[in-house]
PDB file of C-alpha atoms in Angstrom:
ATOM      1  CA  MET A   1      -0.029  -0.254  -0.272  1.00 61.00           C
ATOM      2  CA  GLN A   2       2.760   2.379   1.230  1.00 71.00           C
ATOM      3  CA  ALA A   3       4.537   1.860  -2.063  1.00 76.00           C
ATOM      4  CA  LEU A   4       1.679   2.660  -4.516  1.00 75.00           C
ATOM      5  CA  VAL A   5       1.206   5.913  -2.773  1.00 71.00           C
ATOM      6  CA  ARG A   6       4.807   6.428  -3.014  1.00 79.00           C
ATOM      7  CA  LEU A   7       4.394   5.844  -6.618  1.00 76.00           C
ATOM      8  CA  SER A   8       1.395   7.855  -6.623  1.00 75.00           C
ATOM      9  CA  GLN A   9       3.846  11.109  -5.002  1.00 72.00           C
ATOM     10  CA  PHE A  10       6.554  10.480  -7.823  1.00 78.00           C
ATOM     11  CA  VAL A  11       3.775  10.669 -10.653  1.00 73.00           C
ATOM     12  CA  GLY A  12       2.702  14.144  -9.493  1.00 69.00           C
ATOM     13  CA  LYS A  13       5.935  15.312  -8.798  1.00 71.00           C
ATOM     14  CA  THR A  14       6.703  14.334 -12.702  1.00 73.00           C
ATOM     15  CA  PHE A  15       3.713  15.120 -13.503  1.00 72.00           C
ATOM     16  CA  ALA A  16       4.471  17.791 -16.579  1.00 71.00           C
ATOM     17  CA  ILE A  17       7.404  14.951 -17.622  1.00 79.00           C
ATOM     18  CA  TRP A  18       4.885  12.677 -18.228  1.00 81.00           C
ATOM     19  CA  VAL A  19       2.340  14.335 -20.128  1.00 78.00           C
ATOM     20  CA  LEU A  20       5.116  15.875 -22.479  1.00 80.00           C
ATOM     21  CA  LEU A  21       6.357  12.607 -23.279  1.00 85.00           C
ATOM     22  CA  PHE A  22       2.833  11.237 -23.981  1.00 86.00           C
ATOM     23  CA  ALA A  23       1.896  14.153 -25.625  1.00 83.00           C
ATOM     24  CA  ALA A  24       4.592  13.247 -28.113  1.00 86.00           C
ATOM     25  CA  LEU A  25       3.752   9.773 -28.142  1.00 91.00           C
ATOM     26  CA  ALA A  26       0.136  10.119 -29.065  1.00 88.00           C
ATOM     27  CA  PHE A  27       1.592  13.058 -32.751  1.00 86.00           C
ATOM     28  CA  PHE A  28       3.844  10.502 -33.954  1.00 90.00           C
ATOM     29  CA  ALA A  29       1.569   7.539 -33.174  1.00 90.00           C
ATOM     30  CA  PRO A  30      -1.742   8.968 -33.208  1.00 88.00           C
ATOM     31  CA  ALA A  31      -3.871   5.369 -34.420  1.00 89.00           C
ATOM     32  CA  GLN A  32      -2.762   3.812 -30.699  1.00 89.00           C
ATOM     33  CA  PHE A  33      -4.427   7.292 -28.538  1.00 88.00           C
ATOM     34  CA  LYS A  34      -7.610   7.919 -30.430  1.00 85.00           C
ATOM     35  CA  TRP A  35      -9.439   5.728 -29.017  1.00 88.00           C
ATOM     36  CA  ILE A  36      -9.097   7.571 -25.651  1.00 86.00           C
ATOM     37  CA  ALA A  37     -11.492  10.246 -27.044  1.00 80.00           C
ATOM     38  CA  ALA A  38     -14.611   8.493 -26.301  1.00 81.00           C
ATOM     39  CA  TYR A  39     -14.067   8.688 -22.974  1.00 83.00           C
ATOM     40  CA  ILE A  40     -12.742  11.733 -22.277  1.00 79.00           C
ATOM     41  CA  VAL A  41     -15.575  13.154 -19.713  1.00 80.00           C
ATOM     42  CA  PRO A  42     -15.278  10.008 -17.733  1.00 85.00           C
ATOM     43  CA  LEU A  43     -11.819  11.081 -17.132  1.00 83.00           C
ATOM     44  CA  LEU A  44     -12.571  14.131 -16.246  1.00 79.00           C
ATOM     45  CA  GLY A  45     -15.497  13.173 -13.790  1.00 82.00           C
ATOM     46  CA  ILE A  46     -12.586  10.877 -11.877  1.00 83.00           C
ATOM     47  CA  ILE A  47     -10.049  13.635 -11.717  1.00 79.00           C
ATOM     48  CA  MET A  48     -13.200  15.936 -10.022  1.00 79.00           C
ATOM     49  CA  PHE A  49     -14.291  13.109  -7.661  1.00 82.00           C
ATOM     50  CA  GLY A  50     -11.539  12.970  -6.841  1.00 77.00           C
ATOM     51  CA  MET A  51     -11.444  16.661  -5.869  1.00 74.00           C
ATOM     52  CA  GLY A  52     -14.657  16.154  -3.805  1.00 76.00           C
ATOM     53  CA  LEU A  53     -12.573  13.651  -1.772  1.00 77.00           C
ATOM     54  CA  THR A  54     -10.014  16.233  -0.451  1.00 72.00           C
ATOM     55  CA  LEU A  55     -12.696  19.332  -0.190  1.00 72.00           C
ATOM     56  CA  SER A  56     -13.574  19.576   3.453  1.00 69.00           C
ATOM     57  CA  LYS A  57     -15.088  22.565   5.153  1.00 69.00           C
ATOM     58  CA  ASP A  58     -11.716  23.525   6.158  1.00 69.00           C
ATOM     59  CA  ASP A  59     -10.428  24.528   2.326  1.00 65.00           C
ATOM     60  CA  PHE A  60     -13.672  27.323   2.221  1.00 71.00           C
ATOM     61  CA  ARG A  61     -12.556  28.794   5.707  1.00 75.00           C
ATOM     62  CA  GLU A  62     -10.272  31.763   3.940  1.00 72.00           C
ATOM     63  CA  VAL A  63     -13.921  32.683   2.399  1.00 76.00           C
ATOM     64  CA  PHE A  64     -15.403  33.786   5.609  1.00 81.00           C
ATOM     65  CA  ARG A  65     -12.465  34.611   7.436  1.00 83.00           C
ATOM     66  CA  ARG A  66     -10.721  37.097   4.537  1.00 84.00           C
ATOM     67  CA  PRO A  67     -13.425  37.245   2.116  1.00 89.00           C
ATOM     68  CA  TRP A  68     -12.213  40.128  -0.352  1.00 91.00           C
ATOM     69  CA  HIS A  69      -8.925  38.235  -0.461  1.00 91.00           C
ATOM     70  CA  VAL A  70     -11.477  35.540  -2.551  1.00 91.00           C
ATOM     71  CA  PHE A  71     -13.220  37.872  -4.209  1.00 93.00           C
ATOM     72  CA  ILE A  72     -10.319  39.796  -5.560  1.00 94.00           C
ATOM     73  CA  GLY A  73      -8.949  35.948  -6.578  1.00 92.00           C
ATOM     74  CA  CYS A  74     -11.816  34.863  -7.933  1.00 93.00           C
ATOM     75  CA  LEU A  75     -13.269  38.561  -9.772  1.00 93.00           C
ATOM     76  CA  GLY A  76      -8.853  38.416 -11.428  1.00 92.00           C
ATOM     77  CA  HIS A  77      -8.920  34.713 -12.375  1.00 93.00           C
ATOM     78  CA  PHE A  78     -12.802  35.275 -14.726  1.00 94.00           C
ATOM     79  CA  VAL A  79     -11.977  38.812 -15.849  1.00 95.00           C
ATOM     80  CA  ILE A  80      -8.155  38.634 -16.869  1.00 95.00           C
ATOM     81  CA  MET A  81      -7.797  35.247 -18.708  1.00 94.00           C
ATOM     82  CA  PRO A  82     -11.072  35.521 -20.793  1.00 94.00           C
ATOM     83  CA  GLY A  83      -9.469  39.198 -21.455  1.00 95.00           C
ATOM     84  CA  LEU A  84      -6.511  37.836 -22.428  1.00 95.00           C
ATOM     85  CA  ALA A  85      -7.702  35.163 -24.158  1.00 94.00           C
ATOM     86  CA  TRP A  86     -10.124  37.424 -26.359  1.00 95.00           C
ATOM     87  CA  LEU A  87      -7.584  40.059 -27.135  1.00 95.00           C
ATOM     88  CA  LEU A  88      -5.110  37.904 -27.938  1.00 94.00           C
ATOM     89  CA  CYS A  89      -7.513  35.941 -30.812  1.00 92.00           C
ATOM     90  CA  LYS A  90      -8.039  39.523 -32.115  1.00 92.00           C
ATOM     91  CA  VAL A  91      -4.789  41.004 -32.081  1.00 92.00           C
ATOM     92  CA  LEU A  92      -3.512  37.884 -33.812  1.00 90.00           C
ATOM     93  CA  GLN A  93      -6.275  37.300 -35.520  1.00 89.00           C
ATOM     94  CA  LEU A  94      -6.584  33.333 -34.659  1.00 89.00           C
ATOM     95  CA  PRO A  95      -8.525  30.514 -37.380  1.00 87.00           C
ATOM     96  CA  THR A  96     -11.963  30.321 -36.226  1.00 87.00           C
ATOM     97  CA  GLU A  97     -11.466  26.925 -34.301  1.00 87.00           C
ATOM     98  CA  VAL A  98      -8.242  27.968 -32.433  1.00 89.00           C
ATOM     99  CA  ALA A  99      -9.923  31.080 -31.177  1.00 90.00           C
ATOM    100  CA  VAL A 100     -12.860  29.771 -29.766  1.00 90.00           C
ATOM    101  CA  GLY A 101     -10.056  27.833 -27.942  1.00 90.00           C
ATOM    102  CA  VAL A 102      -8.349  29.811 -26.604  1.00 92.00           C
ATOM    103  CA  ILE A 103     -11.316  31.657 -25.353  1.00 93.00           C
ATOM    104  CA  LEU A 104     -12.440  28.444 -24.100  1.00 92.00           C
ATOM    105  CA  VAL A 105      -9.441  27.496 -21.217  1.00 92.00           C
ATOM    106  CA  GLY A 106      -9.299  30.844 -20.765  1.00 93.00           C
ATOM    107  CA  CYS A 107     -13.092  30.458 -19.294  1.00 92.00           C
ATOM    108  CA  CYS A 108     -12.338  27.633 -17.594  1.00 91.00           C
ATOM    109  CA  PRO A 109     -12.128  28.053 -13.362  1.00 91.00           C
ATOM    110  CA  SER A 110      -8.620  27.117 -11.621  1.00 86.00           C
ATOM    111  CA  GLY A 111      -6.546  24.230 -12.148  1.00 76.00           C
ATOM    112  CA  THR A 112      -5.903  22.555  -8.335  1.00 73.00           C
ATOM    113  CA  ALA A 113      -2.221  22.514  -9.950  1.00 77.00           C
ATOM    114  CA  SER A 114      -2.051  25.670  -8.832  1.00 84.00           C
ATOM    115  CA  ASN A 115      -2.273  24.803  -5.147  1.00 80.00           C
ATOM    116  CA  VAL A 116       0.620  22.881  -5.470  1.00 77.00           C
ATOM    117  CA  MET A 117       2.460  25.172  -7.269  1.00 82.00           C
ATOM    118  CA  THR A 118       1.353  28.030  -4.308  1.00 86.00           C
ATOM    119  CA  PHE A 119       2.919  25.728  -1.350  1.00 81.00           C
ATOM    120  CA  LEU A 120       5.922  25.407  -3.168  1.00 78.00           C
ATOM    121  CA  ALA A 121       6.413  29.440  -4.187  1.00 84.00           C
ATOM    122  CA  ARG A 122       5.534  29.678   0.178  1.00 84.00           C
ATOM    123  CA  GLY A 123       2.655  31.644  -0.984  1.00 88.00           C
ATOM    124  CA  ASP A 124      -0.923  32.058   0.767  1.00 89.00           C
ATOM    125  CA  VAL A 125      -2.313  27.927  -0.048  1.00 84.00           C
ATOM    126  CA  ALA A 126      -5.339  28.995   2.431  1.00 85.00           C
ATOM    127  CA  LEU A 127      -6.247  31.793   0.020  1.00 89.00           C
ATOM    128  CA  SER A 128      -5.086  29.399  -3.492  1.00 88.00           C
ATOM    129  CA  VAL A 129      -7.071  26.351  -2.644  1.00 85.00           C
ATOM    130  CA  ALA A 130     -10.124  28.537  -1.436  1.00 87.00           C
ATOM    131  CA  VAL A 131     -10.335  30.744  -5.000  1.00 90.00           C
ATOM    132  CA  SER A 132      -9.734  27.064  -6.553  1.00 88.00           C
ATOM    133  CA  ALA A 133     -13.016  25.585  -4.492  1.00 86.00           C
ATOM    134  CA  ILE A 134     -15.228  28.591  -5.823  1.00 90.00           C
ATOM    135  CA  THR A 135     -13.949  28.785  -8.942  1.00 91.00           C
ATOM    136  CA  THR A 136     -14.988  25.717  -9.664  1.00 88.00           C
ATOM    137  CA  LEU A 137     -18.406  25.945  -8.251  1.00 88.00           C
ATOM    138  CA  LEU A 138     -18.811  29.345 -10.237  1.00 91.00           C
ATOM    139  CA  ALA A 139     -17.741  27.321 -13.413  1.00 90.00           C
ATOM    140  CA  PRO A 140     -21.227  25.905 -14.424  1.00 89.00           C
ATOM    141  CA  ILE A 141     -22.844  29.702 -14.301  1.00 91.00           C
ATOM    142  CA  PHE A 142     -19.712  31.796 -15.002  1.00 93.00           C
ATOM    143  CA  THR A 143     -17.856  29.251 -18.099  1.00 91.00           C
ATOM    144  CA  PRO A 144     -20.019  29.062 -20.342  1.00 91.00           C
ATOM    145  CA  ALA A 145     -21.880  32.684 -19.659  1.00 92.00           C
ATOM    146  CA  LEU A 146     -18.420  34.079 -20.821  1.00 93.00           C
ATOM    147  CA  ILE A 147     -17.668  31.255 -23.641  1.00 91.00           C
ATOM    148  CA  TRP A 148     -21.101  32.539 -24.826  1.00 91.00           C
ATOM    149  CA  LEU A 149     -20.136  36.097 -24.558  1.00 91.00           C
ATOM    150  CA  LEU A 150     -16.542  36.208 -25.959  1.00 91.00           C
ATOM    151  CA  ALA A 151     -16.642  33.551 -28.696  1.00 87.00           C
ATOM    152  CA  ASN A 152     -20.460  34.146 -30.289  1.00 83.00           C
ATOM    153  CA  GLN A 153     -18.696  35.951 -32.472  1.00 81.00           C
ATOM    154  CA  TRP A 154     -16.968  33.139 -34.146  1.00 81.00           C
ATOM    155  CA  LEU A 155     -19.003  30.065 -33.914  1.00 76.00           C
ATOM    156  CA  HIS A 156     -22.673  28.839 -32.485  1.00 79.00           C
ATOM    157  CA  VAL A 157     -22.394  28.604 -28.565  1.00 80.00           C
ATOM    158  CA  ASP A 158     -24.982  26.778 -26.918  1.00 83.00           C
ATOM    159  CA  ALA A 159     -24.045  27.894 -23.296  1.00 84.00           C
ATOM    160  CA  VAL A 160     -27.608  26.122 -21.595  1.00 87.00           C
ATOM    161  CA  SER A 161     -25.823  22.666 -22.980  1.00 87.00           C
ATOM    162  CA  MET A 162     -22.145  23.928 -21.696  1.00 85.00           C
ATOM    163  CA  PHE A 163     -23.709  24.536 -18.767  1.00 88.00           C
ATOM    164  CA  TRP A 164     -25.549  20.686 -18.222  1.00 88.00           C
ATOM    165  CA  SER A 165     -22.105  19.232 -19.399  1.00 84.00           C
ATOM    166  CA  ILE A 166     -20.324  20.911 -16.281  1.00 85.00           C
ATOM    167  CA  VAL A 167     -23.113  19.895 -13.492  1.00 86.00           C
ATOM    168  CA  GLN A 168     -22.408  16.664 -14.725  1.00 83.00           C
ATOM    169  CA  VAL A 169     -18.605  16.345 -15.422  1.00 81.00           C
ATOM    170  CA  VAL A 170     -17.800  18.785 -12.601  1.00 81.00           C
ATOM    171  CA  LEU A 171     -19.800  19.871  -9.535  1.00 83.00           C
ATOM    172  CA  LEU A 172     -22.001  16.278  -9.897  1.00 87.00           C
ATOM    173  CA  PRO A 173     -18.873  14.326  -9.601  1.00 84.00           C
ATOM    174  CA  ILE A 174     -17.083  16.829  -6.678  1.00 82.00           C
ATOM    175  CA  ALA A 175     -20.478  16.518  -4.973  1.00 84.00           C
ATOM    176  CA  LEU A 176     -20.446  12.679  -4.867  1.00 85.00           C
ATOM    177  CA  GLY A 177     -16.613  12.933  -4.007  1.00 82.00           C
ATOM    178  CA  VAL A 178     -17.282  15.471  -0.928  1.00 80.00           C
ATOM    179  CA  ILE A 179     -19.894  12.895   0.458  1.00 83.00           C
ATOM    180  CA  ALA A 180     -17.834   9.953   0.219  1.00 81.00           C
ATOM    181  CA  GLN A 181     -15.424  11.393   2.394  1.00 77.00           C
ATOM    182  CA  SER A 182     -18.583  12.765   4.685  1.00 77.00           C
ATOM    183  CA  VAL A 183     -19.662   9.210   4.766  1.00 77.00           C
ATOM    184  CA  LEU A 184     -16.922   6.466   4.645  1.00 74.00           C
ATOM    185  CA  ARG A 185     -14.112   9.282   6.711  1.00 69.00           C
ATOM    186  CA  ASP A 186     -11.094   7.210   7.300  1.00 71.00           C
ATOM    187  CA  LYS A 187     -12.119   4.568   4.674  1.00 69.00           C
ATOM    188  CA  VAL A 188     -11.273   7.121   2.065  1.00 69.00           C
ATOM    189  CA  LYS A 189      -7.606   8.229   3.628  1.00 69.00           C
ATOM    190  CA  PHE A 190      -5.449   5.598   1.239  1.00 67.00           C
ATOM    191  CA  ALA A 191      -8.031   6.506  -1.718  1.00 68.00           C
ATOM    192  CA  VAL A 192      -6.461   9.700  -1.133  1.00 68.00           C
ATOM    193  CA  GLY A 193      -3.228   9.320  -1.195  1.00 72.00           C
ATOM    194  CA  VAL A 194      -3.003   7.538  -4.643  1.00 74.00           C
ATOM    195  CA  LEU A 195      -4.981  10.296  -5.737  1.00 71.00           C
ATOM    196  CA  PRO A 196      -1.917  12.155  -7.733  1.00 72.00           C
ATOM    197  CA  LEU A 197      -1.449   9.008  -9.420  1.00 78.00           C
ATOM    198  CA  VAL A 198      -5.456   8.884 -10.761  1.00 79.00           C
ATOM    199  CA  SER A 199      -5.074  12.344 -11.571  1.00 77.00           C
ATOM    200  CA  VAL A 200      -1.941  12.567 -13.792  1.00 77.00           C
ATOM    201  CA  VAL A 201      -2.957   9.301 -15.836  1.00 84.00           C
ATOM    202  CA  ALA A 202      -6.675  10.812 -16.388  1.00 83.00           C
ATOM    203  CA  ILE A 203      -5.080  14.028 -17.459  1.00 79.00           C
ATOM    204  CA  VAL A 204      -2.304  12.478 -19.767  1.00 82.00           C
ATOM    205  CA  ALA A 205      -4.932  10.469 -21.585  1.00 85.00           C
ATOM    206  CA  ILE A 206      -6.935  13.135 -21.895  1.00 80.00           C
ATOM    207  CA  VAL A 207      -4.189  14.905 -23.732  1.00 79.00           C
ATOM    208  CA  ALA A 208      -2.843  12.110 -25.289  1.00 84.00           C
ATOM    209  CA  ALA A 209      -6.427  11.674 -26.659  1.00 83.00           C
ATOM    210  CA  VAL A 210      -7.236  15.251 -27.669  1.00 79.00           C
ATOM    211  CA  VAL A 211      -3.648  15.676 -29.344  1.00 81.00           C
ATOM    212  CA  ALA A 212      -3.746  12.499 -31.581  1.00 84.00           C
ATOM    213  CA  ALA A 213      -7.365  13.065 -32.741  1.00 78.00           C
ATOM    214  CA  SER A 214      -5.848  16.713 -33.816  1.00 75.00           C
ATOM    215  CA  GLN A 215      -2.511  15.368 -34.966  1.00 79.00           C
ATOM    216  CA  ALA A 216      -2.526  16.862 -38.599  1.00 78.00           C
ATOM    217  CA  LYS A 217      -3.556  20.232 -37.305  1.00 74.00           C
ATOM    218  CA  ILE A 218      -1.195  20.462 -34.459  1.00 76.00           C
ATOM    219  CA  ALA A 219       1.682  19.494 -36.983  1.00 78.00           C
ATOM    220  CA  ALA A 220       0.189  22.553 -39.504  1.00 74.00           C
ATOM    221  CA  SER A 221      -0.949  25.318 -36.182  1.00 73.00           C
ATOM    222  CA  GLY A 222       1.002  23.803 -33.286  1.00 72.00           C
ATOM    223  CA  LEU A 223       3.671  26.289 -33.417  1.00 83.00           C
ATOM    224  CA  LEU A 224       0.942  29.235 -33.542  1.00 86.00           C
ATOM    225  CA  ILE A 225      -1.272  27.850 -30.776  1.00 87.00           C
ATOM    226  CA  PHE A 226       1.647  27.068 -28.271  1.00 88.00           C
ATOM    227  CA  ALA A 227       2.832  30.716 -28.495  1.00 92.00           C
ATOM    228  CA  VAL A 228      -0.373  31.551 -28.066  1.00 93.00           C
ATOM    229  CA  VAL A 229      -0.291  29.420 -24.607  1.00 92.00           C
ATOM    230  CA  VAL A 230       2.765  30.810 -23.535  1.00 92.00           C
ATOM    231  CA  LEU A 231       1.664  34.543 -23.983  1.00 94.00           C
ATOM    232  CA  HIS A 232      -1.694  34.017 -22.364  1.00 95.00           C
ATOM    233  CA  ASN A 233      -0.078  31.618 -19.425  1.00 94.00           C
ATOM    234  CA  GLY A 234       2.319  34.285 -18.577  1.00 94.00           C
ATOM    235  CA  LEU A 235       0.664  37.545 -18.574  1.00 95.00           C
ATOM    236  CA  GLY A 236      -1.627  35.952 -16.649  1.00 94.00           C
ATOM    237  CA  LEU A 237       0.586  34.828 -13.975  1.00 95.00           C
ATOM    238  CA  LEU A 238       2.034  38.472 -14.216  1.00 95.00           C
ATOM    239  CA  LEU A 239      -1.395  40.216 -14.246  1.00 95.00           C
ATOM    240  CA  GLY A 240      -2.041  38.119 -11.641  1.00 94.00           C
ATOM    241  CA  TYR A 241      -0.006  39.755  -9.431  1.00 95.00           C
ATOM    242  CA  LEU A 242       0.057  42.765 -10.129  1.00 95.00           C
ATOM    243  CA  LEU A 243      -3.711  42.571  -8.938  1.00 95.00           C
ATOM    244  CA  GLY A 244      -2.879  41.446  -5.891  1.00 93.00           C
ATOM    245  CA  LYS A 245      -0.302  44.826  -5.536  1.00 93.00           C
ATOM    246  CA  VAL A 246      -2.536  47.179  -6.804  1.00 95.00           C
ATOM    247  CA  THR A 247      -5.405  45.924  -3.857  1.00 93.00           C
ATOM    248  CA  GLY A 248      -2.765  46.033  -2.044  1.00 91.00           C
ATOM    249  CA  LEU A 249      -2.154  42.222  -0.475  1.00 92.00           C
ATOM    250  CA  PRO A 250       0.764  41.368   0.760  1.00 91.00           C
ATOM    251  CA  VAL A 251       3.815  39.288  -0.699  1.00 91.00           C
ATOM    252  CA  ALA A 252       2.269  35.847  -0.224  1.00 91.00           C
ATOM    253  CA  LYS A 253      -1.137  36.052  -0.976  1.00 92.00           C
ATOM    254  CA  ARG A 254      -0.117  38.092  -4.232  1.00 93.00           C
ATOM    255  CA  LYS A 255       1.706  34.526  -5.108  1.00 93.00           C
ATOM    256  CA  ALA A 256      -1.154  32.761  -4.622  1.00 92.00           C
ATOM    257  CA  LEU A 257      -3.401  34.998  -6.909  1.00 95.00           C
ATOM    258  CA  SER A 258      -0.500  34.788  -9.779  1.00 94.00           C
ATOM    259  CA  LEU A 259      -1.328  31.118 -10.097  1.00 93.00           C
ATOM    260  CA  GLU A 260      -4.734  30.989  -9.700  1.00 93.00           C
ATOM    261  CA  VAL A 261      -5.117  33.229 -12.455  1.00 93.00           C
ATOM    262  CA  GLY A 262      -2.256  31.865 -14.667  1.00 91.00           C
ATOM    263  CA  MET A 263      -3.320  28.659 -14.087  1.00 89.00           C
ATOM    264  CA  GLN A 264      -6.787  26.768 -15.675  1.00 88.00           C
ATOM    265  CA  ASN A 265      -8.320  23.365 -15.249  1.00 85.00           C
ATOM    266  CA  SER A 266      -7.397  22.574 -18.406  1.00 81.00           C
ATOM    267  CA  GLY A 267      -8.600  19.440 -18.522  1.00 80.00           C
ATOM    268  CA  LEU A 268     -12.101  20.942 -18.495  1.00 84.00           C
ATOM    269  CA  GLY A 269     -11.681  23.328 -21.401  1.00 85.00           C
ATOM    270  CA  ALA A 270      -9.903  20.004 -23.051  1.00 81.00           C
ATOM    271  CA  ALA A 271     -13.546  17.984 -22.606  1.00 82.00           C
ATOM    272  CA  LEU A 272     -15.619  20.650 -23.615  1.00 85.00           C
ATOM    273  CA  ALA A 273     -14.464  21.476 -26.403  1.00 84.00           C
ATOM    274  CA  ALA A 274     -14.283  17.936 -27.752  1.00 79.00           C
ATOM    275  CA  ALA A 275     -17.589  17.404 -26.759  1.00 80.00           C
ATOM    276  CA  HIS A 276     -19.225  20.880 -27.827  1.00 84.00           C
ATOM    277  CA  PHE A 277     -17.400  22.000 -30.519  1.00 83.00           C
ATOM    278  CA  SER A 278     -14.061  20.234 -32.562  1.00 79.00           C
ATOM    279  CA  PRO A 279     -10.858  18.347 -31.833  1.00 77.00           C
ATOM    280  CA  LEU A 280      -8.732  21.884 -32.965  1.00 81.00           C
ATOM    281  CA  ALA A 281     -10.616  24.463 -30.678  1.00 85.00           C
ATOM    282  CA  ALA A 282      -9.238  21.031 -27.955  1.00 83.00           C
ATOM    283  CA  VAL A 283      -5.579  21.491 -28.904  1.00 85.00           C
ATOM    284  CA  PRO A 284      -4.977  25.300 -26.854  1.00 88.00           C
ATOM    285  CA  SER A 285      -5.916  23.442 -23.491  1.00 84.00           C
ATOM    286  CA  ALA A 286      -3.935  20.400 -24.106  1.00 80.00           C
ATOM    287  CA  ILE A 287      -1.206  22.672 -24.866  1.00 84.00           C
ATOM    288  CA  PHE A 288      -2.090  24.606 -22.000  1.00 85.00           C
ATOM    289  CA  SER A 289      -1.705  21.521 -19.601  1.00 78.00           C
ATOM    290  CA  VAL A 290       1.479  20.657 -20.518  1.00 77.00           C
ATOM    291  CA  TRP A 291       3.126  24.351 -20.543  1.00 83.00           C
ATOM    292  CA  HIS A 292       1.073  25.770 -17.172  1.00 83.00           C
ATOM    293  CA  ASN A 293       2.992  23.088 -15.045  1.00 76.00           C
ATOM    294  CA  ILE A 294       6.119  23.768 -16.666  1.00 80.00           C
ATOM    295  CA  SER A 295       5.725  27.464 -16.569  1.00 85.00           C
ATOM    296  CA  GLY A 296       3.903  27.107 -13.115  1.00 83.00           C
ATOM    297  CA  GLY A 297       7.050  25.304 -11.792  1.00 79.00           C
ATOM    298  CA  LEU A 298       9.222  28.260 -12.821  1.00 84.00           C
ATOM    299  CA  ILE A 299       7.352  30.324 -11.631  1.00 87.00           C
ATOM    300  CA  ALA A 300       7.090  29.292  -8.042  1.00 85.00           C
ATOM    301  CA  THR A 301      11.169  28.497  -8.214  1.00 82.00           C
ATOM    302  CA  TRP A 302      11.359  32.231  -8.436  1.00 89.00           C
ATOM    303  CA  PHE A 303       8.797  33.098  -6.157  1.00 88.00           C
ATOM    304  CA  GLN A 304      10.674  31.047  -3.252  1.00 83.00           C
ATOM    305  CA  ARG A 305      13.543  33.233  -3.841  1.00 83.00           C
ATOM    306  CA  VAL A 306      10.716  36.819  -2.825  1.00 82.00           C
ATOM    307  CA  PRO A 307      10.783  37.190   0.693  1.00 82.00           C
ATOM    308  CA  ASN A 308       7.027  37.448   2.017  1.00 81.00           C
ATOM    309  CA  SER A 309       5.663  40.046   3.737  1.00 73.00           C
ATOM    310  CA  PRO A 310       6.403  40.823   7.760  1.00 74.00           C
ATOM    311  CA  GLU A 311       2.317  40.647   7.732  1.00 69.00           C
ATOM    312  CA  ASP A 312       2.397  37.031   5.902  1.00 61.00           C
ATOM    313  CA  ARG A 313       5.061  35.510   8.628  1.00 56.00           C
ATOM    314  CA  GLN A 314       2.627  37.010  11.552  1.00 54.00           C
ATOM    315  CA  ALA A 315      -0.210  35.403   9.944  1.00 56.00           C
ATOM    316  CA  ALA A 316       1.078  32.071   9.203  1.00 53.00           C
ATOM    317  CA  GLY A 317       2.160  32.195  13.213  1.00 49.00           C
ATOM    318  CA  ALA A 318      -1.338  33.141  13.869  1.00 48.00           C
ATOM    319  CA  GLU A 319      -3.029  29.852  12.325  1.00 50.00           C
ATOM    320  CA  GLY A 320      -0.037  27.388  13.550  1.00 47.00           C
ATOM    321  CA  GLN A 321       1.895  27.233  10.382  1.00 50.00           C
ATOM    322  CA  PRO A 322       5.413  27.010   9.742  1.00 43.00           C
ATOM    323  CA  ALA A 323       6.563  30.941   8.965  1.00 40.00           C
ATOM    324  CA  ARG A 324       8.096  30.587   5.942  1.00 43.00           C
ATOM    325  CA  ALA A 325      10.558  34.142   5.095  1.00 41.00           C
TER     326      ALA A 325
END
């Protein structure tokens, strides 16, 4: 059992490597991975169920303790990333399917990987978890509404159908995970220990399926999409940090906002694109899934060298957490 948990931890820490490896394999041998496309939605449901298993009332404590900070994070996430996506599509005059895919990933909620990166960056993990949880719970309303508002000029967007898709693949699995945790309690501890392994396998499979289905189009426009994803993610990380600075938040919270704004639930983006648009529209989400884990790791390493504010250390000490400089 412990060996499986250790394997899970190793796979979780090397997530970006596995995504890169299988994305490359799917590109050069697409026939071996196309069959996974039929299981993208169930795979995402498994990831969300796992998220539900890890949620507790303590994760939402920050919402009531410092609602203004959580509000800033959620507002920044749902304004900055969708706005940047739309602006990049306009300025770069992206092809229709690519534009829709970029906007779609920009409108997704925050990804859970941002919580890990915030911890590594010595940021405010409680704020990070709260923003991730709240943006995920708000996703059935905000994600389809924003996609309809920003992408409808390129393609018809059925916001109602997308709403029900997100309810089915996000809210329902999370709710079942929370219920399972409440009922089974200690019995789910082992399951939580192997969740990184399950999540990595599921995300890698989703990325491989998307790459395999769009191999020819990626070969033609992959460099353009990659450049847009790097710009989108990089500007999101920068503007998230600046948002925290402008609103007077201490350094640890600025780090959390940077990663919460810049990192997306790209698995959801790939699933929605495949279900409602086209395989090519899912490619920005697939590339984002690879890139934001690399950029997130790099920015977290750099943030480690940025001293936190005295206010951060005092708050950490008051909550019984290790105060990190």
